[in-house]
Coordinates of C-alpha atoms and ligand atoms in Angstrom, one line a residue:
M1 CA 10.8 16.1 5.2
S2 CA 11.5 15.4 8.8
K3 CA 10.2 17.4 11.7
T4 CA 13.6 18.7 12.5
S5 CA 14.3 20.1 9.1
R6 CA 10.9 21.8 8.8
K7 CA 11.1 25.6 8.4
K8 CA 9.9 27.4 11.5
W9 CA 8.0 30.7 11.2
D10 CA 9.5 33.7 12.9
Y11 CA 7.0 35.2 15.2
H12 CA 9.3 37.2 17.4
D13 CA 8.0 40.6 16.2
I14 CA 4.3 39.5 15.6
A15 CA 3.0 42.4 17.8
Q16 CA 4.4 44.8 15.2
W17 CA 3.1 43.0 12.2
G18 CA 1.0 45.3 9.9
P19 CA -1.5 44.3 7.2
G20 CA 1.4 43.6 4.9
R21 CA 2.6 40.7 7.1
H22 CA -0.8 39.1 7.7
E23 CA -0.7 37.0 4.5
L24 CA 2.1 35.0 6.2
G25 CA -0.6 33.6 8.5
A26 CA -2.1 31.8 5.5
T27 CA 1.1 30.5 4.1
I28 CA 2.0 26.8 4.3
P29 CA 5.8 27.0 4.3
V30 CA 6.4 23.4 3.2
S31 CA 4.2 20.7 1.7
G32 CA 3.8 17.1 2.7
T33 CA 3.7 17.7 6.5
A34 CA 0.2 16.3 7.2
D35 CA 1.8 13.1 8.5
D36 CA 3.5 15.1 11.3
Y37 CA 0.2 16.1 12.9
D38 CA -2.7 14.1 14.4
T39 CA -5.4 16.2 13.0
G40 CA -8.1 13.7 13.8
G41 CA -8.5 15.5 17.1
W42 CA -10.6 18.1 15.4
R43 CA -13.3 15.5 14.6
S44 CA -16.7 15.7 16.2
E45 CA -18.2 12.9 14.1
R46 CA -16.5 9.6 13.1
P47 CA -17.2 7.6 9.9
L48 CA -18.1 4.0 10.6
R49 CA -18.2 1.6 7.8
D50 CA -20.7 -1.3 7.5
R51 CA -18.5 -4.1 6.2
E52 CA -21.5 -6.0 5.0
K53 CA -22.6 -3.2 2.7
C54 CA -19.2 -2.2 1.4
N55 CA -18.0 -3.7 -1.8
D56 CA -14.6 -2.1 -1.8
C57 CA -15.4 0.1 -4.8
M58 CA -12.8 2.6 -3.5
I59 CA -14.9 5.7 -4.3
C60 CA -14.4 6.9 -0.8
F61 CA -10.6 6.5 -1.1
F62 CA -10.5 8.8 -4.1
A63 CA -12.9 11.3 -2.5
C64 CA -11.4 11.7 0.9
P65 CA -9.5 15.0 1.1
D66 CA -7.3 13.8 3.9
S67 CA -6.1 10.5 2.4
S68 CA -7.6 8.8 5.5
V69 CA -9.2 5.8 3.7
I70 CA -6.5 3.1 4.0
V71 CA -6.4 0.5 1.3
E72 CA -4.6 -2.8 1.5
D73 CA -4.5 -5.4 -1.2
G74 CA -6.9 -3.4 -3.3
K75 CA -9.6 -3.3 -0.6
M76 CA -10.7 -0.7 1.8
A77 CA -9.0 -1.7 5.0
T78 CA -9.8 0.9 7.5
I79 CA -10.0 4.7 8.2
D80 CA -7.0 6.5 9.6
L81 CA -8.6 8.1 12.6
K82 CA -5.4 10.0 13.4
H83 CA -6.0 12.2 10.4
C84 CA -9.7 11.8 9.4
K85 CA -11.5 15.1 10.3
G86 CA -15.0 13.7 10.0
C87 CA -16.0 15.8 7.1
G88 CA -18.4 13.1 5.9
I89 CA -17.5 13.3 2.2
C90 CA -16.9 9.5 2.2
A91 CA -20.4 8.9 3.5
Q92 CA -21.9 11.3 0.9
V93 CA -20.1 9.6 -2.0
C94 CA -20.5 6.0 -1.0
P95 CA -23.0 4.4 -3.5
R96 CA -23.9 1.7 -1.0
D97 CA -24.6 3.8 2.0
A98 CA -21.9 1.8 3.8
I99 CA -20.5 4.7 5.8
E100 CA -22.4 6.4 8.6
L101 CA -21.1 9.3 10.6
K102 CA -21.6 8.9 14.4
N103 CA -21.1 11.3 17.1
E104 CA -17.4 10.9 18.2
I105 CA -18.2 10.3 21.9
I106 CA -20.9 7.7 21.1
A107 CA -18.6 6.0 18.5
R108 CA -15.8 5.7 21.1
K109 CA -18.3 4.1 23.6
L110 CA -19.5 1.7 21.0
E111 CA -15.9 0.8 20.3
E112 CA -15.2 0.0 23.9
E113 CA -18.2 -2.3 24.2
Ligands
LIG201 S1 -17.4 4.1 -1.2 FE1 -18.6 2.8 0.2 S2 -18.7 0.8 -0.9 FE2 -17.1 2.0 -1.8 S3 -15.2 1.3 -0.6 FE3 -16.0 3.2 0.3 S4 -17.3 2.4 2.0 FE4 -17.0 0.7 0.5
LIG202 S1 -14.9 11.7 7.1 FE1 -13.8 13.0 5.6 S2 -11.6 12.9 6.3 FE2 -12.7 11.2 7.3 S3 -12.4 9.4 6.0 FE3 -14.4 10.4 5.4 S4 -13.8 11.8 3.7 FE4 -11.9 11.2 4.8

Protein backbone atom coordinates (compact mmCIF):
# COMPACT_ATOMS: atom_id res chain seq x y z
CA MET A 1 0.00 0.00 0.00
CA SER A 2 1.42 3.38 -0.92
CA LYS A 3 1.70 6.31 1.47
CA THR A 4 -0.92 8.24 -0.45
CA SER A 5 -3.55 5.53 -0.15
CA ARG A 6 -2.97 4.92 3.58
CA LYS A 7 -5.97 5.62 5.76
CA LYS A 8 -5.54 8.70 7.95
CA TRP A 9 -6.87 8.90 11.45
CA ASP A 10 -9.40 11.60 12.12
CA TYR A 11 -8.17 13.62 15.10
CA HIS A 12 -10.23 16.75 14.56
CA ASP A 13 -12.34 16.21 17.71
CA ILE A 14 -9.66 14.55 19.87
CA ALA A 15 -10.23 17.00 22.74
CA GLN A 16 -13.73 15.61 23.14
CA TRP A 17 -12.74 11.96 23.03
CA GLY A 18 -13.98 9.98 26.00
CA PRO A 19 -12.78 6.60 27.28
CA GLY A 20 -14.78 4.88 24.56
CA ARG A 21 -12.55 6.42 21.90
CA HIS A 22 -9.15 5.76 23.50
CA GLU A 23 -8.88 2.32 22.04
CA LEU A 24 -8.40 4.02 18.69
CA GLY A 25 -4.98 5.12 19.89
CA ALA A 26 -3.86 1.50 19.93
CA THR A 27 -5.24 0.63 16.55
CA ILE A 28 -3.01 0.01 13.56
CA PRO A 29 -5.35 0.94 10.72
CA VAL A 30 -3.50 -0.95 8.02
CA SER A 31 -0.77 -3.54 8.02
CA GLY A 32 2.47 -3.62 6.08
CA THR A 33 3.40 0.03 6.60
CA ALA A 34 6.74 -0.54 8.37
CA ASP A 35 8.68 0.22 5.19
CA ASP A 36 7.20 3.73 5.17
CA TYR A 37 8.93 4.74 8.41
CA ASP A 38 12.60 4.91 9.38
CA THR A 39 12.12 3.55 12.89
CA GLY A 40 15.85 3.02 13.40
CA GLY A 41 15.96 6.52 14.85
CA TRP A 42 14.63 5.11 18.13
CA ARG A 43 17.76 3.03 18.59
CA SER A 44 20.21 3.77 21.39
CA GLU A 45 22.38 0.73 20.71
CA ARG A 46 23.46 -0.69 17.38
CA PRO A 47 24.16 -4.34 16.57
CA LEU A 48 27.60 -4.86 15.09
CA ARG A 49 28.47 -8.20 13.56
CA ASP A 50 31.89 -9.81 13.69
CA ARG A 51 32.18 -11.25 10.18
CA GLU A 52 34.92 -13.62 11.33
CA LYS A 53 32.70 -15.26 13.93
CA CYS A 54 29.49 -15.36 11.87
CA ASN A 55 28.83 -18.56 9.93
CA ASP A 56 25.62 -17.31 8.28
CA CYS A 57 23.40 -19.68 10.22
CA MET A 58 20.49 -17.21 9.81
CA ILE A 59 19.18 -17.63 13.35
CA CYS A 60 19.29 -13.86 13.81
CA PHE A 61 17.28 -13.45 10.60
CA PHE A 62 14.45 -15.58 11.95
CA ALA A 63 14.57 -13.99 15.40
CA CYS A 64 14.64 -10.32 14.43
CA PRO A 65 11.19 -8.83 15.11
CA ASP A 66 11.76 -6.02 12.62
CA SER A 67 12.98 -8.04 9.63
CA SER A 68 16.14 -5.96 9.80
CA VAL A 69 18.62 -8.74 9.10
CA ILE A 70 19.18 -8.59 5.38
CA VAL A 71 19.99 -11.81 3.57
CA GLU A 72 21.55 -12.03 0.14
CA ASP A 73 22.42 -15.26 -1.62
CA GLY A 74 21.58 -17.26 1.48
CA LYS A 75 24.02 -15.32 3.65
CA MET A 76 23.62 -12.59 6.22
CA ALA A 77 24.51 -9.51 4.22
CA THR A 78 23.94 -6.64 6.62
CA ILE A 79 21.54 -5.08 9.09
CA ASP A 80 18.97 -2.58 7.92
CA LEU A 81 19.78 0.29 10.27
CA LYS A 82 16.83 2.33 9.00
CA HIS A 83 14.52 -0.11 10.75
CA CYS A 84 16.60 -1.93 13.38
CA LYS A 85 15.51 -0.70 16.81
CA GLY A 86 18.49 -2.09 18.70
CA CYS A 87 16.46 -4.55 20.75
CA GLY A 88 19.44 -6.92 20.95
CA ILE A 89 17.51 -10.11 20.25
CA CYS A 90 19.89 -10.97 17.40
CA ALA A 91 22.84 -10.75 19.79
CA GLN A 92 21.04 -12.90 22.35
CA VAL A 93 20.20 -15.69 19.93
CA CYS A 94 23.46 -15.76 17.99
CA PRO A 95 25.13 -19.09 18.87
CA ARG A 96 28.57 -17.75 17.96
CA ASP A 97 28.46 -14.47 19.86
CA ALA A 98 29.01 -12.75 16.56
CA ILE A 99 26.79 -9.75 17.31
CA GLU A 100 27.60 -7.14 19.88
CA LEU A 101 25.47 -4.15 20.75
CA LYS A 102 27.38 -0.89 20.88
CA ASN A 103 26.26 2.49 22.05
CA GLU A 104 24.85 4.20 18.95
CA ILE A 105 27.05 7.29 19.19
CA ILE A 106 30.22 5.23 19.71
CA ALA A 107 29.23 2.95 16.81
CA ARG A 108 28.80 5.94 14.50
CA LYS A 109 32.24 7.25 15.45
CA LEU A 110 33.80 3.84 14.81
CA GLU A 111 32.09 3.79 11.42
CA GLU A 112 33.57 7.19 10.51
CA GLU A 113 37.12 6.12 11.35
S1 LIG B 1 22.97 -15.73 14.35
FE1 LIG B 1 25.10 -15.10 14.49
S2 LIG B 1 26.24 -16.62 13.31
FE2 LIG B 1 24.09 -16.80 12.74
S3 LIG B 1 23.90 -15.45 10.91
FE3 LIG B 1 23.36 -14.23 12.71
S4 LIG B 1 25.29 -13.21 13.29
FE4 LIG B 1 25.80 -14.91 11.95
S1 LIG C 1 18.86 -5.37 17.30
FE1 LIG C 1 16.74 -6.16 17.19
S2 LIG C 1 15.83 -5.05 15.48
FE2 LIG C 1 18.05 -4.80 15.27
S3 LIG C 1 18.71 -6.46 13.93
FE3 LIG C 1 18.91 -7.18 16.03
S4 LIG C 1 17.00 -8.27 16.46
FE4 LIG C 1 16.64 -6.97 14.65
